[in-house]
Protein backbone atom coordinates (compact mmCIF):
# COMPACT_ATOMS: atom_id res chain seq x y z
CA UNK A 1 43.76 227.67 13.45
CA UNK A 2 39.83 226.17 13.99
CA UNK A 3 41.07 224.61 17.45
CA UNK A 4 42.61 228.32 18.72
CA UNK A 5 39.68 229.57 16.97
CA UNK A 6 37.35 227.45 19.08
CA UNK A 7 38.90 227.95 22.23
CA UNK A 8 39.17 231.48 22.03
CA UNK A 9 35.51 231.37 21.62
CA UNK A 10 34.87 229.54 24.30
CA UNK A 11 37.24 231.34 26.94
CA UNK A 12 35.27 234.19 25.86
CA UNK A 13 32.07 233.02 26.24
CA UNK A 14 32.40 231.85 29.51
CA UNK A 15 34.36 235.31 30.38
CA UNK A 16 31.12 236.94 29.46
CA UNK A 17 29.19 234.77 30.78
CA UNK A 18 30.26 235.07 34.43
CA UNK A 19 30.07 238.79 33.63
CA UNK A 20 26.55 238.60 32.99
CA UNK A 21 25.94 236.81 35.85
CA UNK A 22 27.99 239.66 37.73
CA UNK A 23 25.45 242.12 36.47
CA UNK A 24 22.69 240.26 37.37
CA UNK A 25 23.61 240.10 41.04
CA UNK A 26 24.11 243.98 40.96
CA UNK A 27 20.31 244.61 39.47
CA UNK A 28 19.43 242.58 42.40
CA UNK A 29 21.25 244.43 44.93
CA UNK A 30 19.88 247.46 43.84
CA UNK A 31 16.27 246.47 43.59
CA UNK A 32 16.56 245.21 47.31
CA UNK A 33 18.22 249.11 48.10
CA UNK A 34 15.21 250.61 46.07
CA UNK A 35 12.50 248.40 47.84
CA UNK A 36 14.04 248.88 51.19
CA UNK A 37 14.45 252.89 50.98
CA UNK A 38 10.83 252.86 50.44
CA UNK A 39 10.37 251.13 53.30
CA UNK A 40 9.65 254.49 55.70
CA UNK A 41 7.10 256.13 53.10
CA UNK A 42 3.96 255.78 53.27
CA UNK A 43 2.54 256.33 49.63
CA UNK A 44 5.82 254.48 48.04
CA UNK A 45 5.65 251.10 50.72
CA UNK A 46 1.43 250.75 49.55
CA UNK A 47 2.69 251.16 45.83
CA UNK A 48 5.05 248.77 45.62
CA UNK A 49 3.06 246.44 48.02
CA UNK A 50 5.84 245.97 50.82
CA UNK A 51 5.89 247.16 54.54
CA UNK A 52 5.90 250.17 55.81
CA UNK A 53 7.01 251.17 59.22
CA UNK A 54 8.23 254.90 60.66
CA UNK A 55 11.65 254.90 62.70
CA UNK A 56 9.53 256.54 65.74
CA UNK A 57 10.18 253.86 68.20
CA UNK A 58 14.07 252.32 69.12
CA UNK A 59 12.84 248.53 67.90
CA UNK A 60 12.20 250.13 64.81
CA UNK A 61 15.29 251.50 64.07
CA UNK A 62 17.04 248.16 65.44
CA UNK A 63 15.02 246.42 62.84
CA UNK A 64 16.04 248.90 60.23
CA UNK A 65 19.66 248.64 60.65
CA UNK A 66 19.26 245.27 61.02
CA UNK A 67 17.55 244.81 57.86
CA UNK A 68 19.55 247.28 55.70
CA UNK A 69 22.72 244.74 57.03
CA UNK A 70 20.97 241.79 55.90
CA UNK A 71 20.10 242.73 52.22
CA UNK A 72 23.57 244.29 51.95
CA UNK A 73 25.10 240.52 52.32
CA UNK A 74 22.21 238.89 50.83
CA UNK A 75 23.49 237.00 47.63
CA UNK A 76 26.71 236.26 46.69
CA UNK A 77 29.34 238.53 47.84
CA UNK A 78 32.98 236.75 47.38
CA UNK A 79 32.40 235.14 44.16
CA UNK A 80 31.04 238.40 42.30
CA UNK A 81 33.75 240.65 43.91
CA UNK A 82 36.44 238.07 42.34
CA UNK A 83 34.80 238.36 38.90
CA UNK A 84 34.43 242.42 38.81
CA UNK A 85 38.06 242.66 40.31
CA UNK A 86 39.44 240.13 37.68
CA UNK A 87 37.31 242.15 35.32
CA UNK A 88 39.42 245.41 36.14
CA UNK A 89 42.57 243.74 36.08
CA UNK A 90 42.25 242.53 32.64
CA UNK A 91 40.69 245.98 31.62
CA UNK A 92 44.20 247.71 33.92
CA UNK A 93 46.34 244.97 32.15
CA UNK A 94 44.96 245.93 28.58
CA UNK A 95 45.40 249.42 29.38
CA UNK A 96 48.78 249.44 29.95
CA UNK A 97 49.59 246.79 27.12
CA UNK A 98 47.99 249.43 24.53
CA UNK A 99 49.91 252.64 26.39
CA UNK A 100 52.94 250.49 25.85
CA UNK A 101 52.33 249.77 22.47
CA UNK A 102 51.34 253.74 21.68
CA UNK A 103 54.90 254.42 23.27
CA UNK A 104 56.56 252.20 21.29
CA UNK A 105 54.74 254.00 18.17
CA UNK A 106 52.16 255.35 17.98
CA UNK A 107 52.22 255.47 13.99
CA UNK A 108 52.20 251.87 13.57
CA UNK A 109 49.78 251.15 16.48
CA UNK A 110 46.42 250.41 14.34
CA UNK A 111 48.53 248.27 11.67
CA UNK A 112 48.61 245.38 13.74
CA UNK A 113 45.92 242.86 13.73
CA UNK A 114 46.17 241.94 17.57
CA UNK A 115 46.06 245.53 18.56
CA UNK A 116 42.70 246.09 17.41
CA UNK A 117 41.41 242.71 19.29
CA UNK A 118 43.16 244.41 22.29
CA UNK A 119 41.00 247.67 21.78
CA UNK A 120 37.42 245.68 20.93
CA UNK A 121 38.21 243.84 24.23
CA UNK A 122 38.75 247.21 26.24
CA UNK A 123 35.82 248.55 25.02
CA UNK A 124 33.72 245.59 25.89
CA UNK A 125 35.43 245.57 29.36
CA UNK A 126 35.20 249.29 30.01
CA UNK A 127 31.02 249.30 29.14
CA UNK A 128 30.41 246.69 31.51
CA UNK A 129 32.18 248.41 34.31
CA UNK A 130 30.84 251.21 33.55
CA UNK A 131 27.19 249.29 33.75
CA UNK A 132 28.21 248.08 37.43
CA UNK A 133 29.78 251.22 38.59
CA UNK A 134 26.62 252.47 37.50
CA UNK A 135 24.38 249.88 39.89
CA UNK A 136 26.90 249.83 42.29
CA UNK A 137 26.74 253.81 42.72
CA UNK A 138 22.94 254.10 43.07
CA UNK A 139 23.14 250.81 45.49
CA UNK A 140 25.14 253.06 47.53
CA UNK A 141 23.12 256.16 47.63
CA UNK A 142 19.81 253.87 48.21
CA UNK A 143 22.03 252.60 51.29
CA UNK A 144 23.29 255.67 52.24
CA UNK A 145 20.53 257.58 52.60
CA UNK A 146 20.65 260.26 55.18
CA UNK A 147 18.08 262.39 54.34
CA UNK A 148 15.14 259.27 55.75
CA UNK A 149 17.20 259.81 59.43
CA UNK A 150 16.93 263.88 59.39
CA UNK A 151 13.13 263.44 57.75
CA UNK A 152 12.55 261.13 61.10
CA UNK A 153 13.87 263.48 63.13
CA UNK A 154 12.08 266.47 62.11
CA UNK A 155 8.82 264.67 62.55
CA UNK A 156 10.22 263.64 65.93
CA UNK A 157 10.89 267.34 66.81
CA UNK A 158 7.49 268.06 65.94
CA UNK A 159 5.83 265.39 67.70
CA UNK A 160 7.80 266.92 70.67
CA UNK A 161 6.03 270.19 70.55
CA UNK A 162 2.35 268.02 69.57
CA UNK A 163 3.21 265.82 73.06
CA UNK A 164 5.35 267.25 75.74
CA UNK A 165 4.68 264.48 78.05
CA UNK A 166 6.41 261.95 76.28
CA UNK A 167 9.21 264.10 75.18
CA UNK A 168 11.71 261.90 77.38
CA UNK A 169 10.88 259.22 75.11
CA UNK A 170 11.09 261.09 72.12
CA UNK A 171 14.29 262.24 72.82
CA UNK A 172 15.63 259.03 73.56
CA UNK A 173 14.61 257.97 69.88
CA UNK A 174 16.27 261.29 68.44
CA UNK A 175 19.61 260.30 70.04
CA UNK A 176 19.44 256.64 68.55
CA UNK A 177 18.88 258.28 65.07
CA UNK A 178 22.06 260.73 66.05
CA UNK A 179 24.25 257.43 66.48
CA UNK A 180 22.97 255.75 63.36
CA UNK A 181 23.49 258.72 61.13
CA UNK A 182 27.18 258.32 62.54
CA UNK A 183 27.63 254.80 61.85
CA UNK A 184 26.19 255.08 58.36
CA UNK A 185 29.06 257.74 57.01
CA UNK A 186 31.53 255.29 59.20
CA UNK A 187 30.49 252.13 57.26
CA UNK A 188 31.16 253.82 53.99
CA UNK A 189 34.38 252.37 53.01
CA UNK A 190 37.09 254.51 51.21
CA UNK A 191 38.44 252.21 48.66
CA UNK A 192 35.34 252.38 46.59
CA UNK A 193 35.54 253.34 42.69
CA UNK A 194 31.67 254.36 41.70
CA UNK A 195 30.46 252.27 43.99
CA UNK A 196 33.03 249.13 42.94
CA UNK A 197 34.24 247.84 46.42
CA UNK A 198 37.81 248.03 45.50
CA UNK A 199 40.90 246.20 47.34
CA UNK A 200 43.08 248.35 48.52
CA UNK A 201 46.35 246.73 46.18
CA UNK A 202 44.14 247.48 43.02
CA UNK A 203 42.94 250.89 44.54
CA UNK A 204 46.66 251.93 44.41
CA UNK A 205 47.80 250.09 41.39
CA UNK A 206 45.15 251.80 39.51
CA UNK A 207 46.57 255.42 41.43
CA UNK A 208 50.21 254.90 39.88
CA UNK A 209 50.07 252.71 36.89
CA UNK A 210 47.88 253.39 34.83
CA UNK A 211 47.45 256.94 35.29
CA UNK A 212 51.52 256.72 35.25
CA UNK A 213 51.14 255.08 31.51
CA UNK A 214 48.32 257.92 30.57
CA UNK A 215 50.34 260.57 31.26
CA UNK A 216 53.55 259.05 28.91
CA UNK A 217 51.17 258.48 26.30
CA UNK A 218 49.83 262.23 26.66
CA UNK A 219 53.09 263.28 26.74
CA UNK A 220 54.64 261.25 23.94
CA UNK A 221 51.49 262.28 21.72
CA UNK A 222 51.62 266.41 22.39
CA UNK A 223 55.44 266.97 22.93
CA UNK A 224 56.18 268.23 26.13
CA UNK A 225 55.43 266.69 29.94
CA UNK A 226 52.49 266.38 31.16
CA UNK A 227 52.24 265.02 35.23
CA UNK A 228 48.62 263.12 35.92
């Protein structure tokens, strides 16, 4: 019993541990999407002491685009993916143990002993991907960002009317941030779960299984049929 003991503890620890270091990775990613959506404003680029350049010029927004790709694949990518996905699948896997169980009786459920270890461990799962769908969803909408192309492009309108001899120019810059508002809503990838990059197996696994077992247990629980 002290040698299961011990290496449950330690399985768990190191579980945790590589979850931790899966959260860590997300806070940076997000303070690199914070940083660099100040990067266009004035007043926010002098407070937090970084650069600060307008998208009025096309090397400007080729160094934008360029640098929003590089701090997007900055830091380990593979590794933490693996962990938050093996995360979810033990979280899906407990899930479906516990609907099974509540199928099987529901009554009886909370009188055994492993049952609760299965529900302190889904809880514990469930709040830390709920912390990194958290990070992951404001990572995305620092990304994502529209709103700093159409702001540059209203200035560039007006600059337009300021200097008609260099509208040519001007326009040419307008049409560039056209294309890279495009390409922005293209890159956004559609199996994403609160900003979780999801693969698509797991994306539909999570579709029909689990919400499969939710709606027996619903059912089983209120007495009639009930399709999620």
């Amino acid at each position: 019993s002290a040698i299961n003991f011990l290496e449950r503890l330690c399985l768990t620890w190191m579980f945790f541990f590589m979850m931790c270091v899966a959260e860590k990775t997300y806070k940076q990613r997000f303070l690199f999407a914070k940083l660099f959506s100040h990067i266009t404003s004035a007043r926010k680029a002098k407070k937090y002491e970084i650069p600060h350049f307008r998208l009025k010029k096309v090397e400007n927004i080729k160094i934008w685009l360029s640098l929003r790709s590089y701090l997007k694949r900055r830091g380990p990518q593979r590794s933490v993916d693996v962990v938050v996905s093996s995360v979810f699948l033990l979280a899906l896997s407990i899930a479906f143990i516990c609907c099974a169980q509540v199928l099987k009786g529901h009554k009886t459920f909370l009188n055994a002993a492993y049952n609760w270890e299965f529900l302190i461990w889904e809880a514990a799962l469930l709040l830390f991907l709920l912390r990194l769908a958290s990070l992951g969803s404001e990572t995305n909408k620092k990304y994502s960002n529209i709103s700093i192309l159409l702001t540059e492009q209203i200035n560039l309108y007006l600059k337009m009317e300021k200097k008609p001899n260099k509208k040519e120019q001007l326009s040419l810059v307008n049409n560039v941030l056209k294309l890279s508002t495009k390409l922005l809503k293209e890159l956004d990838t559609p199996f994403r779960l609160y900003g979780l990059t999801m693969n698509p197996l797991i994306y539909n696994i999570t579709r029909v299984v689990i919400l499969s077992a939710v709606s027996g247990v619903i059912s089983d629980l209120l007495g009639f049929n009930i399709r999620v």
